[in-house]
PDB file of C-alpha atoms in Angstrom:
ATOM      1  CA  MET A   1     -49.756 -22.827 -28.573  1.00 77.00           C
ATOM      2  CA  ASN A   2     -51.664 -25.068 -31.023  1.00 89.00           C
ATOM      3  CA  GLU A   3     -53.253 -23.768 -34.207  1.00 91.00           C
ATOM      4  CA  LEU A   4     -56.443 -24.847 -36.029  1.00 92.00           C
ATOM      5  CA  SER A   5     -57.071 -23.710 -39.622  1.00 92.00           C
ATOM      6  CA  LEU A   6     -60.593 -23.827 -41.054  1.00 92.00           C
ATOM      7  CA  GLU A   7     -61.988 -22.662 -44.393  1.00 90.00           C
ATOM      8  CA  LEU A   8     -65.503 -22.032 -45.677  1.00 89.00           C
ATOM      9  CA  THR A   9     -65.813 -23.613 -49.117  1.00 82.00           C
ATOM     10  CA  GLU A  10     -69.477 -23.830 -50.147  1.00 77.00           C
ATOM     11  CA  ILE A  11     -70.738 -21.136 -47.779  1.00 82.00           C
ATOM     12  CA  SER A  12     -70.585 -17.361 -48.199  1.00 83.00           C
ATOM     13  CA  PRO A  13     -68.198 -16.032 -45.499  1.00 87.00           C
ATOM     14  CA  ARG A  14     -70.021 -12.688 -45.480  1.00 86.00           C
ATOM     15  CA  GLU A  15     -73.371 -14.319 -44.677  1.00 86.00           C
ATOM     16  CA  PHE A  16     -71.919 -16.869 -42.265  1.00 88.00           C
ATOM     17  CA  PHE A  17     -69.770 -14.419 -40.289  1.00 89.00           C
ATOM     18  CA  GLY A  18     -72.674 -11.955 -40.042  1.00 86.00           C
ATOM     19  CA  HIS A  19     -72.866  -8.178 -40.190  1.00 84.00           C
ATOM     20  CA  GLN A  20     -69.582  -6.724 -38.908  1.00 86.00           C
ATOM     21  CA  ASN A  21     -68.523 -10.256 -37.907  1.00 87.00           C
ATOM     22  CA  GLU A  22     -71.267 -10.438 -35.251  1.00 90.00           C
ATOM     23  CA  ASN A  23     -71.409 -14.247 -35.429  1.00 90.00           C
ATOM     24  CA  ILE A  24     -67.629 -14.532 -35.030  1.00 90.00           C
ATOM     25  CA  ASN A  25     -67.850 -12.249 -32.007  1.00 91.00           C
ATOM     26  CA  LEU A  26     -70.395 -14.631 -30.451  1.00 89.00           C
ATOM     27  CA  LEU A  27     -67.935 -17.483 -30.974  1.00 91.00           C
ATOM     28  CA  LYS A  28     -65.192 -15.434 -29.330  1.00 92.00           C
ATOM     29  CA  LYS A  29     -67.453 -14.758 -26.352  1.00 90.00           C
ATOM     30  CA  HIS A  30     -68.236 -18.464 -25.979  1.00 90.00           C
ATOM     31  CA  PHE A  31     -64.579 -19.536 -26.332  1.00 92.00           C
ATOM     32  CA  PRO A  32     -62.724 -16.835 -24.332  1.00 91.00           C
ATOM     33  CA  GLN A  33     -59.643 -19.059 -23.887  1.00 93.00           C
ATOM     34  CA  LEU A  34     -59.101 -19.213 -27.675  1.00 93.00           C
ATOM     35  CA  LYS A  35     -57.761 -16.589 -30.030  1.00 93.00           C
ATOM     36  CA  ILE A  36     -60.031 -16.544 -33.138  1.00 93.00           C
ATOM     37  CA  VAL A  37     -58.948 -14.696 -36.308  1.00 92.00           C
ATOM     38  CA  ALA A  38     -61.269 -14.557 -39.373  1.00 89.00           C
ATOM     39  CA  ARG A  39     -59.956 -13.322 -42.708  1.00 88.00           C
ATOM     40  CA  GLY A  40     -61.681 -13.848 -46.053  1.00 88.00           C
ATOM     41  CA  SER A  41     -63.015 -17.392 -46.097  1.00 88.00           C
ATOM     42  CA  LYS A  42     -60.479 -18.665 -43.552  1.00 90.00           C
ATOM     43  CA  ILE A  43     -60.505 -18.874 -39.770  1.00 92.00           C
ATOM     44  CA  LYS A  44     -57.436 -19.494 -37.641  1.00 93.00           C
ATOM     45  CA  VAL A  45     -57.873 -20.489 -34.021  1.00 93.00           C
ATOM     46  CA  TYR A  46     -55.103 -20.645 -31.406  1.00 93.00           C
ATOM     47  CA  GLY A  47     -55.208 -22.360 -28.003  1.00 92.00           C
ATOM     48  CA  ASP A  48     -54.835 -25.668 -26.190  1.00 92.00           C
ATOM     49  CA  GLU A  49     -55.638 -28.872 -28.065  1.00 91.00           C
ATOM     50  CA  GLU A  50     -58.732 -29.877 -26.085  1.00 91.00           C
ATOM     51  CA  ARG A  51     -60.401 -26.478 -26.617  1.00 91.00           C
ATOM     52  CA  LEU A  52     -59.492 -26.517 -30.316  1.00 92.00           C
ATOM     53  CA  ASP A  53     -61.118 -29.956 -30.744  1.00 92.00           C
ATOM     54  CA  GLU A  54     -64.314 -28.653 -29.123  1.00 91.00           C
ATOM     55  CA  PHE A  55     -64.271 -25.529 -31.328  1.00 92.00           C
ATOM     56  CA  ASP A  56     -63.726 -27.667 -34.460  1.00 92.00           C
ATOM     57  CA  LYS A  57     -66.723 -29.846 -33.553  1.00 91.00           C
ATOM     58  CA  ARG A  58     -69.048 -26.895 -32.849  1.00 91.00           C
ATOM     59  CA  PHE A  59     -67.895 -24.987 -35.928  1.00 91.00           C
ATOM     60  CA  HIS A  60     -68.689 -28.020 -38.102  1.00 90.00           C
ATOM     61  CA  MET A  61     -72.168 -28.211 -36.528  1.00 88.00           C
ATOM     62  CA  LEU A  62     -72.714 -24.519 -37.362  1.00 89.00           C
ATOM     63  CA  THR A  63     -71.570 -24.827 -40.982  1.00 88.00           C
ATOM     64  CA  THR A  64     -73.733 -27.941 -41.466  1.00 85.00           C
ATOM     65  CA  HIS A  65     -76.745 -26.068 -40.075  1.00 81.00           C
ATOM     66  CA  PHE A  66     -76.048 -23.064 -42.322  1.00 84.00           C
ATOM     67  CA  ALA A  67     -75.632 -25.271 -45.422  1.00 80.00           C
ATOM     68  CA  LYS A  68     -79.072 -26.768 -44.772  1.00 76.00           C
ATOM     69  CA  TYR A  69     -81.026 -23.669 -43.714  1.00 74.00           C
ATOM     70  CA  ASN A  70     -78.987 -20.861 -45.400  1.00 76.00           C
ATOM     71  CA  LYS A  71     -79.221 -18.900 -42.169  1.00 76.00           C
ATOM     72  CA  ILE A  72     -77.853 -18.691 -38.648  1.00 81.00           C
ATOM     73  CA  ASP A  73     -78.550 -16.128 -35.959  1.00 78.00           C
ATOM     74  CA  GLU A  74     -77.752 -15.526 -32.315  1.00 80.00           C
ATOM     75  CA  ASN A  75     -80.345 -18.040 -31.105  1.00 73.00           C
ATOM     76  CA  VAL A  76     -79.131 -20.791 -33.436  1.00 78.00           C
ATOM     77  CA  ILE A  77     -75.494 -20.178 -32.452  1.00 84.00           C
ATOM     78  CA  GLU A  78     -76.391 -20.336 -28.764  1.00 79.00           C
ATOM     79  CA  ARG A  79     -78.301 -23.609 -29.256  1.00 76.00           C
ATOM     80  CA  VAL A  80     -75.518 -25.197 -31.312  1.00 83.00           C
ATOM     81  CA  LEU A  81     -72.762 -24.175 -28.897  1.00 83.00           C
ATOM     82  CA  THR A  82     -74.603 -25.606 -25.884  1.00 78.00           C
ATOM     83  CA  ALA A  83     -76.311 -28.628 -27.501  1.00 74.00           C
ATOM     84  CA  ASP A  84     -75.542 -32.222 -26.570  1.00 70.00           C
ATOM     85  CA  GLY A  85     -76.622 -33.462 -30.002  1.00 65.00           C
ATOM     86  CA  LYS A  86     -78.204 -32.558 -33.319  1.00 60.00           C
ATOM     87  CA  GLU A  87     -81.770 -33.041 -32.081  1.00 56.00           C
ATOM     88  CA  ASP A  88     -81.195 -30.283 -29.502  1.00 54.00           C
ATOM     89  CA  TYR A  89     -80.600 -27.538 -32.047  1.00 55.00           C
ATOM     90  CA  GLU A  90     -82.328 -28.617 -35.265  1.00 57.00           C
ATOM     91  CA  SER A  91     -85.490 -26.752 -36.252  1.00 49.00           C
ATOM     92  CA  SER A  92     -88.495 -28.139 -34.424  1.00 42.00           C
ATOM     93  CA  ALA A  93     -90.635 -27.873 -37.557  1.00 43.00           C
ATOM     94  CA  ARG A  94     -91.568 -31.257 -38.953  1.00 42.00           C
ATOM     95  CA  SER A  95     -89.695 -31.902 -42.176  1.00 42.00           C
ATOM     96  CA  GLY A  96     -92.657 -33.699 -43.779  1.00 51.00           C
ATOM     97  CA  ASP A  97     -93.835 -30.879 -46.024  1.00 71.00           C
ATOM     98  CA  ILE A  98     -90.651 -28.794 -46.019  1.00 81.00           C
ATOM     99  CA  LEU A  99     -88.688 -29.685 -49.145  1.00 86.00           C
ATOM    100  CA  VAL A 100     -85.784 -27.308 -48.649  1.00 86.00           C
ATOM    101  CA  HIS A 101     -84.864 -24.232 -46.643  1.00 82.00           C
ATOM    102  CA  GLY A 102     -84.293 -21.518 -49.213  1.00 83.00           C
ATOM    103  CA  VAL A 103     -82.611 -18.138 -49.157  1.00 85.00           C
ATOM    104  CA  ASN A 104     -82.871 -16.346 -45.783  1.00 78.00           C
ATOM    105  CA  GLY A 105     -84.309 -19.478 -44.212  1.00 74.00           C
ATOM    106  CA  ARG A 106     -87.437 -19.425 -46.381  1.00 81.00           C
ATOM    107  CA  MET A 107     -89.306 -22.714 -46.067  1.00 83.00           C
ATOM    108  CA  ILE A 108     -90.120 -24.200 -49.469  1.00 87.00           C
ATOM    109  CA  LYS A 109     -93.020 -26.636 -49.157  1.00 82.00           C
ATOM    110  CA  ALA A 110     -95.352 -28.706 -51.262  1.00 84.00           C
ATOM    111  CA  GLU A 111     -98.364 -26.404 -50.933  1.00 78.00           C
ATOM    112  CA  THR A 112    -101.162 -28.504 -52.400  1.00 79.00           C
ATOM    113  CA  ALA A 113    -102.345 -32.117 -52.311  1.00 77.00           C
ATOM    114  CA  ASN A 114    -101.126 -32.805 -55.858  1.00 87.00           C
ATOM    115  CA  GLN A 115     -97.744 -31.222 -55.174  1.00 89.00           C
ATOM    116  CA  ARG A 116     -97.416 -33.527 -52.165  1.00 87.00           C
ATOM    117  CA  LYS A 117     -98.350 -36.457 -54.429  1.00 91.00           C
ATOM    118  CA  LEU A 118     -95.570 -35.338 -56.799  1.00 93.00           C
ATOM    119  CA  VAL A 119     -93.117 -35.420 -53.878  1.00 92.00           C
ATOM    120  CA  ASP A 120     -94.318 -38.909 -52.862  1.00 92.00           C
ATOM    121  CA  LEU A 121     -94.094 -40.194 -56.435  1.00 94.00           C
ATOM    122  CA  SER A 122     -90.546 -38.877 -56.758  1.00 94.00           C
ATOM    123  CA  MET A 123     -89.545 -40.753 -53.593  1.00 92.00           C
ATOM    124  CA  LYS A 124     -91.017 -44.003 -54.915  1.00 93.00           C
ATOM    125  CA  ASN A 125     -90.026 -43.726 -58.600  1.00 96.00           C
ATOM    126  CA  ASP A 126     -86.830 -42.764 -60.404  1.00 95.00           C
ATOM    127  CA  MET A 127     -88.818 -41.194 -63.259  1.00 97.00           C
ATOM    128  CA  VAL A 128     -91.900 -39.004 -62.813  1.00 97.00           C
ATOM    129  CA  PHE A 129     -94.079 -37.134 -65.316  1.00 97.00           C
ATOM    130  CA  ALA A 130     -95.867 -34.082 -63.865  1.00 96.00           C
ATOM    131  CA  THR A 131     -98.343 -32.312 -66.145  1.00 96.00           C
ATOM    132  CA  GLY A 132    -100.713 -29.413 -65.646  1.00 92.00           C
ATOM    133  CA  PRO A 133    -101.374 -25.769 -66.512  1.00 89.00           C
ATOM    134  CA  ALA A 134     -99.158 -22.775 -65.745  1.00 83.00           C
ATOM    135  CA  GLY A 135     -98.707 -21.824 -62.104  1.00 83.00           C
ATOM    136  CA  THR A 136     -99.405 -25.244 -60.597  1.00 88.00           C
ATOM    137  CA  GLY A 137     -95.866 -25.561 -59.174  1.00 89.00           C
ATOM    138  CA  LYS A 138     -94.686 -28.482 -61.325  1.00 92.00           C
ATOM    139  CA  THR A 139     -91.266 -27.078 -62.091  1.00 91.00           C
ATOM    140  CA  TYR A 140     -90.810 -25.270 -58.776  1.00 92.00           C
ATOM    141  CA  THR A 141     -91.556 -28.425 -56.769  1.00 93.00           C
ATOM    142  CA  GLY A 142     -89.254 -30.423 -59.036  1.00 94.00           C
ATOM    143  CA  VAL A 143     -86.391 -27.954 -58.573  1.00 95.00           C
ATOM    144  CA  ALA A 144     -86.937 -28.019 -54.783  1.00 94.00           C
ATOM    145  CA  LEU A 145     -86.691 -31.826 -54.830  1.00 95.00           C
ATOM    146  CA  ALA A 146     -83.491 -31.588 -56.868  1.00 96.00           C
ATOM    147  CA  VAL A 147     -81.918 -29.050 -54.486  1.00 94.00           C
ATOM    148  CA  ARG A 148     -82.892 -31.211 -51.512  1.00 93.00           C
ATOM    149  CA  ALA A 149     -81.272 -34.269 -53.112  1.00 94.00           C
ATOM    150  CA  LEU A 150     -78.084 -32.278 -53.760  1.00 93.00           C
ATOM    151  CA  LYS A 151     -77.970 -30.920 -50.199  1.00 89.00           C
ATOM    152  CA  ASN A 152     -78.505 -34.417 -48.812  1.00 89.00           C
ATOM    153  CA  LYS A 153     -75.713 -35.729 -51.090  1.00 90.00           C
ATOM    154  CA  GLN A 154     -78.124 -38.170 -52.755  1.00 93.00           C
ATOM    155  CA  VAL A 155     -76.915 -36.865 -56.131  1.00 95.00           C
ATOM    156  CA  LYS A 156     -73.726 -35.151 -57.274  1.00 95.00           C
ATOM    157  CA  ARG A 157     -75.303 -32.682 -59.691  1.00 95.00           C
ATOM    158  CA  ILE A 158     -78.523 -31.119 -60.906  1.00 96.00           C
ATOM    159  CA  ILE A 159     -79.266 -30.873 -64.612  1.00 94.00           C
ATOM    160  CA  LEU A 160     -82.141 -28.660 -65.756  1.00 92.00           C
ATOM    161  CA  THR A 161     -83.154 -28.607 -69.380  1.00 91.00           C
ATOM    162  CA  ARG A 162     -85.950 -27.423 -71.608  1.00 86.00           C
ATOM    163  CA  PRO A 163     -86.473 -27.271 -75.358  1.00 85.00           C
ATOM    164  CA  ALA A 164     -85.719 -23.802 -76.736  1.00 71.00           C
ATOM    165  CA  VAL A 165     -88.714 -23.760 -79.004  1.00 58.00           C
ATOM    166  CA  GLU A 166     -90.443 -21.292 -81.165  1.00 48.00           C
ATOM    167  CA  ALA A 167     -89.998 -23.487 -84.202  1.00 37.00           C
ATOM    168  CA  GLY A 168     -87.583 -26.360 -83.652  1.00 42.00           C
ATOM    169  CA  GLU A 169     -84.538 -25.019 -81.720  1.00 46.00           C
ATOM    170  CA  ASN A 170     -83.960 -22.135 -84.109  1.00 51.00           C
ATOM    171  CA  LEU A 171     -81.999 -19.584 -82.091  1.00 50.00           C
ATOM    172  CA  GLY A 172     -79.898 -18.122 -84.878  1.00 51.00           C
ATOM    173  CA  PHE A 173     -81.916 -14.928 -85.251  1.00 50.00           C
ATOM    174  CA  LEU A 174     -81.400 -13.936 -81.594  1.00 49.00           C
ATOM    175  CA  PRO A 175     -78.533 -11.525 -80.771  1.00 51.00           C
ATOM    176  CA  GLY A 176     -75.538 -12.460 -78.594  1.00 54.00           C
ATOM    177  CA  ASP A 177     -73.487 -15.572 -77.928  1.00 52.00           C
ATOM    178  CA  LEU A 178     -75.053 -18.982 -77.260  1.00 53.00           C
ATOM    179  CA  LYS A 179     -75.500 -18.396 -73.514  1.00 56.00           C
ATOM    180  CA  GLU A 180     -77.187 -15.009 -74.122  1.00 60.00           C
ATOM    181  CA  LYS A 181     -79.474 -16.608 -76.699  1.00 57.00           C
ATOM    182  CA  LEU A 182     -80.494 -19.402 -74.358  1.00 61.00           C
ATOM    183  CA  ASP A 183     -80.842 -17.555 -71.067  1.00 66.00           C
ATOM    184  CA  PRO A 184     -84.322 -16.124 -71.802  1.00 70.00           C
ATOM    185  CA  TYR A 185     -85.618 -19.692 -72.267  1.00 69.00           C
ATOM    186  CA  MET A 186     -83.931 -20.879 -69.080  1.00 77.00           C
ATOM    187  CA  GLN A 187     -85.003 -17.928 -66.891  1.00 81.00           C
ATOM    188  CA  PRO A 188     -87.805 -19.740 -64.993  1.00 81.00           C
ATOM    189  CA  LEU A 189     -85.264 -22.352 -63.898  1.00 84.00           C
ATOM    190  CA  TYR A 190     -82.819 -19.675 -62.725  1.00 86.00           C
ATOM    191  CA  ASP A 191     -85.673 -17.957 -60.845  1.00 88.00           C
ATOM    192  CA  ALA A 192     -86.533 -21.128 -58.916  1.00 89.00           C
ATOM    193  CA  LEU A 193     -82.889 -21.792 -58.039  1.00 91.00           C
ATOM    194  CA  ARG A 194     -82.374 -18.218 -56.790  1.00 91.00           C
ATOM    195  CA  ASP A 195     -85.180 -18.773 -54.264  1.00 91.00           C
ATOM    196  CA  MET A 196     -83.471 -21.867 -52.911  1.00 92.00           C
ATOM    197  CA  ILE A 197     -79.706 -21.321 -53.085  1.00 91.00           C
ATOM    198  CA  PRO A 198     -77.804 -18.177 -51.995  1.00 88.00           C
ATOM    199  CA  ALA A 199     -76.442 -16.195 -54.960  1.00 86.00           C
ATOM    200  CA  GLU A 200     -72.730 -16.781 -54.344  1.00 86.00           C
ATOM    201  CA  ARG A 201     -73.138 -20.511 -53.888  1.00 88.00           C
ATOM    202  CA  LEU A 202     -75.423 -20.778 -56.924  1.00 90.00           C
ATOM    203  CA  THR A 203     -72.804 -19.012 -59.065  1.00 89.00           C
ATOM    204  CA  GLN A 204     -70.170 -21.398 -57.734  1.00 90.00           C
ATOM    205  CA  TYR A 205     -72.349 -24.446 -58.462  1.00 92.00           C
ATOM    206  CA  ILE A 206     -72.983 -23.281 -62.030  1.00 90.00           C
ATOM    207  CA  GLU A 207     -69.304 -22.472 -62.633  1.00 90.00           C
ATOM    208  CA  ASN A 208     -68.067 -25.860 -61.399  1.00 92.00           C
ATOM    209  CA  GLY A 209     -70.819 -27.814 -63.172  1.00 91.00           C
ATOM    210  CA  THR A 210     -72.630 -29.024 -60.047  1.00 94.00           C
ATOM    211  CA  ILE A 211     -75.719 -27.331 -61.496  1.00 93.00           C
ATOM    212  CA  GLN A 212     -76.104 -27.363 -65.279  1.00 90.00           C
ATOM    213  CA  ILE A 213     -78.815 -25.496 -67.160  1.00 86.00           C
ATOM    214  CA  ALA A 214     -78.856 -26.389 -70.831  1.00 81.00           C
ATOM    215  CA  PRO A 215     -81.183 -26.813 -73.819  1.00 80.00           C
ATOM    216  CA  MET A 216     -82.317 -30.246 -74.967  1.00 83.00           C
ATOM    217  CA  ALA A 217     -79.792 -30.313 -77.805  1.00 78.00           C
ATOM    218  CA  PHE A 218     -76.961 -30.449 -75.245  1.00 81.00           C
ATOM    219  CA  MET A 219     -78.277 -33.743 -73.836  1.00 83.00           C
ATOM    220  CA  ARG A 220     -77.485 -35.792 -76.949  1.00 83.00           C
ATOM    221  CA  GLY A 221     -74.819 -38.441 -76.460  1.00 84.00           C
ATOM    222  CA  ARG A 222     -74.572 -38.003 -72.670  1.00 87.00           C
ATOM    223  CA  THR A 223     -75.177 -40.538 -69.904  1.00 87.00           C
ATOM    224  CA  LEU A 224     -76.510 -38.787 -66.829  1.00 90.00           C
ATOM    225  CA  ASP A 225     -75.231 -40.639 -63.743  1.00 93.00           C
ATOM    226  CA  HIS A 226     -75.675 -39.563 -60.087  1.00 95.00           C
ATOM    227  CA  ALA A 227     -77.825 -36.656 -61.240  1.00 96.00           C
ATOM    228  CA  PHE A 228     -81.236 -35.163 -60.571  1.00 97.00           C
ATOM    229  CA  VAL A 229     -82.500 -34.183 -64.011  1.00 96.00           C
ATOM    230  CA  ILE A 230     -85.550 -32.046 -64.782  1.00 95.00           C
ATOM    231  CA  LEU A 231     -86.974 -31.633 -68.268  1.00 95.00           C
ATOM    232  CA  ASP A 232     -89.214 -28.574 -68.235  1.00 92.00           C
ATOM    233  CA  GLU A 233     -91.741 -27.504 -70.914  1.00 92.00           C
ATOM    234  CA  ALA A 234     -91.665 -31.097 -72.176  1.00 94.00           C
ATOM    235  CA  GLN A 235     -94.796 -30.557 -74.278  1.00 94.00           C
ATOM    236  CA  ASN A 236     -92.503 -28.843 -76.807  1.00 92.00           C
ATOM    237  CA  THR A 237     -90.297 -31.873 -77.358  1.00 92.00           C
ATOM    238  CA  THR A 238     -90.648 -33.985 -80.480  1.00 92.00           C
ATOM    239  CA  HIS A 239     -90.826 -37.780 -80.528  1.00 94.00           C
ATOM    240  CA  ALA A 240     -87.076 -37.999 -81.254  1.00 92.00           C
ATOM    241  CA  GLN A 241     -86.118 -35.481 -78.568  1.00 93.00           C
ATOM    242  CA  MET A 242     -88.178 -37.171 -75.853  1.00 94.00           C
ATOM    243  CA  LYS A 243     -86.835 -40.622 -76.711  1.00 94.00           C
ATOM    244  CA  MET A 244     -83.283 -39.244 -76.745  1.00 94.00           C
ATOM    245  CA  PHE A 245     -83.770 -37.547 -73.367  1.00 94.00           C
ATOM    246  CA  LEU A 246     -85.370 -40.504 -71.579  1.00 94.00           C
ATOM    247  CA  THR A 247     -82.565 -42.816 -72.710  1.00 93.00           C
ATOM    248  CA  ARG A 248     -79.906 -40.522 -71.157  1.00 92.00           C
ATOM    249  CA  MET A 249     -80.778 -41.898 -67.717  1.00 94.00           C
ATOM    250  CA  GLY A 250     -77.731 -43.309 -65.931  1.00 92.00           C
ATOM    251  CA  LYS A 251     -77.239 -45.080 -62.614  1.00 93.00           C
ATOM    252  CA  ASP A 252     -78.434 -43.401 -59.406  1.00 92.00           C
ATOM    253  CA  ALA A 253     -80.324 -40.794 -61.447  1.00 95.00           C
ATOM    254  CA  LYS A 254     -83.710 -39.187 -60.839  1.00 96.00           C
ATOM    255  CA  PHE A 255     -85.749 -37.749 -63.720  1.00 97.00           C
ATOM    256  CA  ILE A 256     -88.734 -35.404 -63.479  1.00 97.00           C
ATOM    257  CA  ILE A 257     -90.475 -34.406 -66.704  1.00 97.00           C
ATOM    258  CA  THR A 258     -92.869 -31.462 -66.497  1.00 96.00           C
ATOM    259  CA  GLY A 259     -95.108 -29.836 -69.068  1.00 94.00           C
ATOM    260  CA  ASP A 260     -98.524 -28.548 -70.067  1.00 93.00           C
ATOM    261  CA  PRO A 261    -100.071 -30.542 -72.943  1.00 91.00           C
ATOM    262  CA  GLY A 262    -102.460 -27.595 -73.451  1.00 86.00           C
ATOM    263  CA  GLN A 263     -99.653 -25.182 -74.413  1.00 87.00           C
ATOM    264  CA  ILE A 264     -97.803 -26.781 -77.306  1.00 87.00           C
ATOM    265  CA  ASP A 265     -95.670 -24.454 -79.463  1.00 84.00           C
ATOM    266  CA  LEU A 266     -94.556 -27.079 -81.975  1.00 85.00           C
ATOM    267  CA  PRO A 267     -95.339 -26.696 -85.694  1.00 84.00           C
ATOM    268  CA  ARG A 268     -98.623 -28.192 -86.859  1.00 84.00           C
ATOM    269  CA  ARG A 269     -98.670 -31.937 -87.466  1.00 87.00           C
ATOM    270  CA  VAL A 270     -95.625 -32.444 -85.197  1.00 88.00           C
ATOM    271  CA  ILE A 271     -96.582 -34.822 -82.385  1.00 90.00           C
ATOM    272  CA  SER A 272     -95.671 -33.689 -78.872  1.00 93.00           C
ATOM    273  CA  GLY A 273     -93.115 -36.016 -77.325  1.00 93.00           C
ATOM    274  CA  LEU A 274     -94.752 -35.476 -73.935  1.00 96.00           C
ATOM    275  CA  LYS A 275     -98.234 -36.500 -75.073  1.00 95.00           C
ATOM    276  CA  GLU A 276     -96.826 -39.586 -76.756  1.00 96.00           C
ATOM    277  CA  ALA A 277     -94.700 -40.566 -73.718  1.00 96.00           C
ATOM    278  CA  LEU A 278     -97.670 -40.249 -71.364  1.00 96.00           C
ATOM    279  CA  LEU A 279     -99.550 -42.773 -73.493  1.00 95.00           C
ATOM    280  CA  ILE A 280     -96.845 -45.344 -74.139  1.00 95.00           C
ATOM    281  CA  LEU A 281     -95.219 -45.297 -70.689  1.00 96.00           C
ATOM    282  CA  LYS A 282     -98.310 -45.162 -68.471  1.00 92.00           C
ATOM    283  CA  ASP A 283     -98.063 -48.836 -67.475  1.00 92.00           C
ATOM    284  CA  VAL A 284     -94.284 -49.039 -67.071  1.00 94.00           C
ATOM    285  CA  GLU A 285     -93.277 -49.987 -63.524  1.00 94.00           C
ATOM    286  CA  GLY A 286     -90.942 -47.451 -61.902  1.00 93.00           C
ATOM    287  CA  ILE A 287     -92.447 -44.486 -63.767  1.00 96.00           C
ATOM    288  CA  GLY A 288     -94.862 -42.257 -61.861  1.00 96.00           C
ATOM    289  CA  MET A 289     -97.368 -39.838 -63.378  1.00 96.00           C
ATOM    290  CA  ILE A 290     -99.288 -36.977 -61.748  1.00 95.00           C
ATOM    291  CA  GLN A 291    -101.652 -34.453 -63.314  1.00 94.00           C
ATOM    292  CA  LEU A 292    -101.951 -31.127 -61.511  1.00 91.00           C
ATOM    293  CA  ASP A 293    -104.946 -28.899 -62.185  1.00 84.00           C
ATOM    294  CA  ASP A 294    -106.288 -25.394 -61.553  1.00 75.00           C
ATOM    295  CA  LYS A 295    -106.790 -26.232 -57.861  1.00 73.00           C
ATOM    296  CA  ASP A 296    -102.986 -26.319 -57.593  1.00 78.00           C
ATOM    297  CA  VAL A 297    -102.433 -22.817 -58.987  1.00 74.00           C
ATOM    298  CA  ILE A 298    -100.472 -20.833 -56.401  1.00 67.00           C
ATOM    299  CA  ARG A 299     -99.761 -17.676 -58.366  1.00 66.00           C
ATOM    300  CA  HIS A 300    -101.920 -14.545 -58.213  1.00 70.00           C
ATOM    301  CA  LYS A 301    -105.601 -15.412 -57.686  1.00 67.00           C
ATOM    302  CA  LEU A 302    -106.358 -13.991 -61.149  1.00 80.00           C
ATOM    303  CA  VAL A 303    -104.292 -16.751 -62.813  1.00 75.00           C
ATOM    304  CA  LYS A 304    -106.857 -19.325 -61.742  1.00 71.00           C
ATOM    305  CA  LYS A 305    -109.684 -17.164 -63.150  1.00 79.00           C
ATOM    306  CA  VAL A 306    -107.782 -16.741 -66.441  1.00 84.00           C
ATOM    307  CA  ILE A 307    -107.337 -20.525 -66.720  1.00 77.00           C
ATOM    308  CA  ASP A 308    -111.064 -21.057 -66.071  1.00 78.00           C
ATOM    309  CA  ALA A 309    -112.063 -18.408 -68.650  1.00 86.00           C
ATOM    310  CA  TYR A 310    -109.885 -19.932 -71.373  1.00 84.00           C
ATOM    311  CA  LYS A 311    -111.083 -23.413 -70.483  1.00 78.00           C
ATOM    312  CA  ASN A 312    -114.677 -22.304 -71.139  1.00 80.00           C
ATOM    313  CA  ILE A 313    -113.752 -20.923 -74.586  1.00 82.00           C
ATOM    314  CA  GLU A 314    -111.727 -24.013 -75.506  1.00 72.00           C
ATOM    315  CA  HIS A 315    -114.601 -26.319 -74.549  1.00 67.00           C
ATOM    316  CA  GLN A 316    -116.949 -24.351 -76.845  1.00 67.00           C
ATOM    317  CA  ASN A 317    -114.652 -24.690 -79.869  1.00 56.00           C
TER     318      ASN A 317
END
C-alpha cells in the first residue's frame, strides 16, 4: 500500500479541518478507497498510487482556495472535488472591487470612488501618496493592497511603519520594553491586519518577519526589496525622516504613503515631511497622488458630521 504525507504550513489546521474534523470526514466520504489520517498539521493518506495522485491534486486545490478566501465549507469542498478546473469552483463574484478575502471569508473592497482611484494608482505606480481626513480608508485600503500582493506572491514581505510622535520619537517616558512602548502607536495597523489575515497565520507572519510593523527609526540604513511598504501618519514625519524613508525603496517594491495634513502633531516651526513631499514630488513620473475627502468617510455617520463641524470652525479662524 502506498503512502502520501501532506502538511499544512501557512494554514490553521483547526480552521481547515473544520469543527470535529467535519471537512476531513467529507474527504473520506469522497475518497472511500483511501485511508485518511489527520493529526496536528499533518495528513497521511494510504491507498493505490492513482487515487493518491488524485487526492494530492484535490487537496492542493482546497488549500489554495483556503489560503485565498480564509474559508471552506461543504459546498466549496463539493465543488473543488468535482471540478474540472479552477474556473468551476472559484467564487463567481467579480474580483474587480474585491481587494482581499479577509477573516471568515469577509470581502474587503474599495468602497468609494477615491478608494478605487487609490487602487488604480497603486497598480500603475510603484509609489503612491494618499492623503485625507480620518476615516476615509487610506490606511485600510493600503493594507488590503499589501495583503493581496503578499497572497499573490507579488512581494515577499509587508512592512508597515509610522512615526511614533508626540514630540519627536520620544518614547522613554512610557512603561515597558520597546515593543510594549510602540504597540499603542501601531495598533491601527494591527487592527487592519486582523480583519484580513487569520490570527494564527498573522502571528506566524510577524514571528518569521514576513510582516514587519516598526517605527520610522527602524527604517534607517535598510534597503527594502521585494516588499510592500506602507508609511502611515506621514504628516508627522520631518523633512529628514521622509527623505530617509523614500530613499529606502529597493527593487520590486511598492510604497504607499498615507496621512492627514490637517492633523500634524509635530512641534511648531517643524515642517511636515508629507506636506513638503507632496509639493516637490507632484510632477515626478511613477509617483501617484490621491486626495480623499469627507465623502470617503466610511466610519460611523457621525464622523462625517464631526469633520464638517470642525471644518466650519477652521475656515472661520
